[in-house]
Amino acid sequence: MNIKKYKVKDQNFKLNEFATAYKGKSLSKEEAEIQLALNIEKMMTLQDQLYAQNKYALFLVLQGMDTSGKDGLIKHVMKGLNPQGVEVYSFKQPSPLELSHDYLWRIHQHIPARGKIGIFNRSYYEDVLVVKVHKLLNQLPEALITENIWQERYQDIQHFEKYLGNNGIIPLKIFLHISKEEQSKRLLARLDNKNKKWKFSEADMKERAYWQDYQQAYEEAISGTATPSSPWYIVPGDQKWYARLVVSQILVETLEKLKLTYPIITKEQEACLEQYREELKKS
Ligand code: AMP
Ligand code: MG
């Protein structure tokens, strides 16, 4: 699989030039599941090295419209990883305390520590998406709410991600791209399945009415924040099995680029370890 075609290359990015569905013939669902399992195995080793080396961290930002499959993807792609090395955090509507701070305040405490993989189910990108679509800026001084505010936020986000990257904390951003028709199917499926009815929310219906505004907000936010060191990938989301495979591939390749290794044992350390071996044999 070539993931390059899903990577945003420049700031002239157009969301509608990216597919929401896999239309190829070469990959079946069954084959994709086999490949996903292989990628999960690779990730297990890479994660083990990341943890042992304790220098880098990776954080995956998962964004997408309601029903785009964020929760399922986390469940299916991250299974098999060592839970001690993974931290998943879902960002919901900010609390009054969170709103009384700058919007990255609540984020920073969940940025993964070295050796760990952090997964953000939604993120600070909501502050240039839902906040933009619904104009939720009441807590700010009026003088700061100008027509430049979104460009300023894209710049701030770029700097924030660059800063983290300079610290060995590597950002990776995924947009799960589904069609409006697919969302309707998935919402209907929730109504049809008694075990899924609980997932249906009135809020999803309300947000669906703003579909176009969200697509535009995503396009602008992604254009404004896709950089070589902090890339965005637009993953076709209409077939969940395909999206899961693509994301697993992106994760594997991103981790491989870090050239992770287990900590090197020096000759002196080796000699010490041999002494311990002898002691253990005697005791
Ligand atoms: P869900 O992902 O379905 O659990 O819903 C979480 C909700 O929280 C979504 O509707 C998000 O748009 C909303 N949300 C997340 N972050 C923010 C934010 N910074 N401001 C306003 N709403 C947010
Ligand atoms: Mg929701």
XYZ file of C-alpha atoms and ligand atoms in Angstrom:
307
model
C 0.000 0.000 0.000
C 1.252 3.448 -0.902
C 0.204 5.913 1.764
C 1.712 8.892 -0.057
C -1.480 9.498 -1.978
C -3.294 10.203 1.276
C -0.771 12.739 2.511
C -1.557 16.448 2.155
C 1.233 17.909 0.080
C 0.727 21.631 0.108
C -1.380 24.488 1.277
C -3.551 24.421 -1.845
C -5.192 21.317 -0.533
C -8.776 20.621 -1.681
C -10.734 18.184 0.423
C -13.016 17.138 -2.415
C -10.023 15.933 -4.421
C -9.572 13.183 -1.848
C -11.722 10.064 -2.014
C -14.034 8.998 0.791
C -14.129 5.417 -0.496
C -11.651 2.817 -1.652
C -12.572 1.986 -5.233
C -9.642 -0.276 -6.059
C -10.172 -3.914 -6.893
C -6.938 -5.405 -5.639
C -7.801 -5.469 -1.955
C -10.674 -7.404 -0.398
C -11.940 -6.939 3.149
C -10.472 -10.326 4.105
C -7.076 -9.470 2.637
C -7.129 -6.088 4.402
C -7.790 -7.786 7.720
C -4.786 -10.057 7.218
C -2.593 -7.066 6.386
C -3.928 -5.180 9.412
C -2.957 -8.094 11.658
C 0.563 -8.031 10.180
C 0.828 -4.296 10.784
C -0.353 -4.725 14.357
C 2.465 -7.212 14.894
C 4.986 -4.740 13.500
C 3.554 -2.027 15.732
C 3.970 -4.247 18.781
C 7.709 -4.488 18.177
C 8.029 -0.809 17.314
C 6.104 0.172 20.420
C 8.298 -2.052 22.540
C 11.376 -0.287 21.153
C 9.814 3.154 21.602
C 9.124 2.295 25.242
C 12.547 0.765 25.887
C 14.395 3.626 24.221
C 12.322 6.181 26.120
C 13.337 9.121 23.906
C 10.566 9.719 21.412
C 6.804 9.851 21.824
C 4.180 9.728 19.114
C 0.802 11.326 19.219
C -1.940 10.593 16.811
C -4.631 13.185 16.280
C -7.841 11.586 15.020
C -10.388 13.926 13.532
C -13.519 13.258 11.516
C -17.214 13.990 11.296
C -19.599 12.188 13.686
C -19.812 8.450 12.815
C -16.560 8.612 10.835
C -15.298 5.620 12.816
C -12.836 7.163 15.259
C -13.779 4.964 18.228
C -13.818 1.730 16.231
C -10.501 2.586 14.657
C -8.871 3.074 18.042
C -10.288 -0.252 19.181
C -9.221 -2.242 16.130
C -5.892 -0.660 15.242
C -4.456 -0.274 18.722
C -5.427 -3.698 20.031
C -2.407 -5.813 20.708
C -0.312 -2.874 21.876
C 0.958 -2.831 25.414
C -1.648 -0.777 27.347
C 1.094 0.590 29.601
C 2.555 2.433 26.652
C -0.634 3.844 25.147
C -2.789 6.716 26.343
C -6.093 7.442 24.683
C -7.861 10.681 25.411
C -11.208 11.887 24.059
C -11.670 15.621 23.949
C -15.248 16.684 24.633
C -16.856 20.073 25.056
C -14.567 22.104 27.303
C -15.547 22.527 30.968
C -15.856 26.018 32.512
C -12.385 25.564 33.997
C -10.944 24.592 30.620
C -12.668 27.544 28.965
C -11.130 29.879 31.497
C -7.706 28.964 30.081
C -6.140 29.188 26.636
C -7.303 26.315 24.401
C -4.010 24.411 24.472
C -3.953 24.309 28.273
C -6.148 21.233 28.525
C -4.259 19.600 25.661
C -0.745 19.857 26.975
C -1.414 17.717 30.028
C -2.379 14.829 27.745
C 0.594 15.033 25.385
C 2.270 11.638 25.777
C 5.469 11.238 27.752
C 8.580 9.832 26.043
C 8.247 6.181 25.185
C 4.486 6.414 24.807
C 1.924 6.577 22.058
C -0.863 9.083 22.663
C -4.120 8.961 20.790
C -6.363 11.976 20.661
C -9.973 11.209 19.818
C -10.680 14.783 18.644
C -8.193 17.408 19.732
C -7.270 21.099 19.760
C -8.381 21.082 16.118
C -11.931 21.373 17.477
C -10.913 24.943 18.322
C -10.688 25.738 14.609
C -13.611 23.467 13.609
C -16.688 23.359 15.850
C -15.619 26.655 17.433
C -15.427 28.238 13.988
C -18.638 26.717 12.640
C -20.641 27.796 15.696
C -18.647 30.932 16.570
C -17.895 29.805 20.129
C -15.467 32.536 21.093
C -17.394 34.274 23.871
C -14.680 33.911 26.466
C -12.168 35.942 24.427
C -11.650 39.708 24.639
C -13.573 41.251 21.755
C -10.523 43.078 20.456
C -8.929 39.712 19.653
C -11.817 38.391 17.596
C -10.807 39.723 14.205
C -10.959 38.220 10.731
C -7.404 36.990 11.297
C -8.250 34.800 14.246
C -8.270 31.496 12.343
C -5.011 32.204 10.540
C -3.510 33.122 13.906
C -4.721 29.872 15.401
C -3.286 27.825 12.491
C 0.049 29.557 13.111
C -0.136 28.883 16.839
C -0.952 25.220 16.183
C 1.952 24.943 13.735
C 4.310 26.394 16.323
C 2.944 24.139 19.051
C 3.434 21.031 16.922
C 6.883 22.171 15.820
C 7.833 22.761 19.431
C 6.708 19.254 20.368
C 8.546 17.778 17.383
C 11.716 19.596 18.475
C 11.315 17.787 21.781
C 11.026 14.369 20.171
C 7.241 14.285 20.529
C 6.058 13.471 17.035
C 2.636 14.603 15.814
C 0.655 12.640 13.237
C -2.729 13.865 12.074
C -5.474 11.808 10.483
C -8.746 12.991 8.996
C -11.222 10.145 8.552
C -12.995 11.277 5.402
C -16.552 9.972 4.971
C -19.318 10.998 2.592
C -22.555 12.536 3.766
C -24.425 9.490 2.399
C -22.269 7.156 4.461
C -23.017 9.186 7.571
C -26.722 8.832 6.925
C -26.323 5.039 6.557
C -24.395 4.818 9.797
C -26.901 6.927 11.721
C -29.734 4.755 10.388
C -27.797 1.626 11.372
C -27.667 2.960 14.926
C -31.459 3.264 14.928
C -31.872 -0.229 13.525
C -29.654 -2.008 16.024
C -30.944 -2.224 19.600
C -27.417 -2.395 20.962
C -26.409 0.715 19.079
C -29.413 2.931 19.736
C -27.659 4.462 22.736
C -25.068 5.877 20.357
C -27.622 7.938 18.458
C -27.503 11.524 19.608
C -29.630 14.486 18.772
C -26.420 16.511 18.572
C -25.267 14.390 15.617
C -28.459 15.285 13.741
C -27.947 18.973 14.459
C -24.309 18.914 13.386
C -25.201 17.052 10.187
C -27.082 20.158 9.049
C -23.749 21.997 9.078
C -22.005 19.401 6.905
C -20.779 21.883 4.307
C -19.525 24.368 6.894
C -17.538 21.612 8.550
C -16.050 20.436 5.261
C -14.895 23.969 4.587
C -13.553 24.425 8.110
C -11.632 21.142 7.768
C -10.235 22.156 4.396
C -8.965 25.471 5.748
C -7.636 24.038 8.997
C -5.802 21.225 7.224
C -4.353 23.587 4.599
C -3.209 25.921 7.346
C -1.498 23.271 9.472
C -0.098 20.571 7.166
C 3.694 20.779 7.323
C 6.479 18.320 6.465
C 7.220 17.662 10.139
C 3.564 17.533 11.127
C 1.658 16.029 8.225
C -2.046 15.468 7.674
C -3.363 12.308 6.039
C -6.821 12.195 4.492
C -7.948 8.613 4.902
C -10.939 7.272 2.925
C -13.385 6.369 5.677
C -16.453 4.922 3.952
C -15.189 1.351 4.395
C -14.072 0.931 7.971
C -11.837 -2.025 7.136
C -9.934 0.058 4.583
C -9.499 3.075 6.875
C -8.146 0.839 9.631
C -5.578 -0.701 7.342
C -4.420 2.678 6.007
C -4.031 4.149 9.488
C -2.101 1.100 10.687
C 0.205 1.478 7.691
C 0.752 5.185 8.404
C 1.549 4.386 12.023
C 4.017 1.660 11.110
C 5.801 3.844 8.566
C 5.933 6.842 10.905
C 7.405 4.740 13.704
C 9.870 3.080 11.309
C 11.149 6.499 10.240
C 12.284 7.114 13.819
C 14.806 4.264 13.390
C 14.037 2.979 16.862
C 16.367 0.505 18.525
C 16.579 -1.158 21.891
C 19.053 0.661 24.167
C 22.628 -0.341 23.310
C 24.411 -2.202 26.101
C 28.023 -1.053 26.453
C 30.929 -3.440 27.008
C 31.201 -2.257 30.637
C 27.500 -2.884 31.224
C 27.827 -6.277 29.564
C 30.634 -7.187 31.972
C 28.474 -6.129 34.925
C 25.566 -8.208 33.683
C 27.823 -11.235 33.375
C 28.870 -10.772 36.999
C 25.222 -10.728 38.028
C 24.684 -13.913 36.062
C 27.384 -15.631 38.052
C 25.987 -14.310 41.340
C 22.492 -15.487 40.446
C 23.740 -18.942 39.618
C 25.323 -19.197 43.072
C 22.444 -17.837 45.128
P -18.138 12.861 20.710
O -16.850 12.857 19.959
O -19.283 12.332 19.916
O -18.030 12.249 22.053
O -18.534 14.386 20.964
C -17.698 15.287 21.563
C -18.236 16.651 21.237
O -17.423 17.618 21.892
C -18.210 16.962 19.747
O -19.440 17.437 19.321
C -17.154 18.035 19.644
O -17.373 18.956 18.610
C -17.226 18.687 21.014
N -16.002 19.411 21.325
C -14.753 18.915 21.434
N -13.865 19.907 21.650
C -14.565 21.069 21.665
C -14.210 22.431 21.812
N -12.948 22.816 22.008
N -15.203 23.341 21.779
C -16.476 22.955 21.594
N -16.876 21.697 21.425
C -15.937 20.752 21.459
Mg -20.622 12.190 18.478
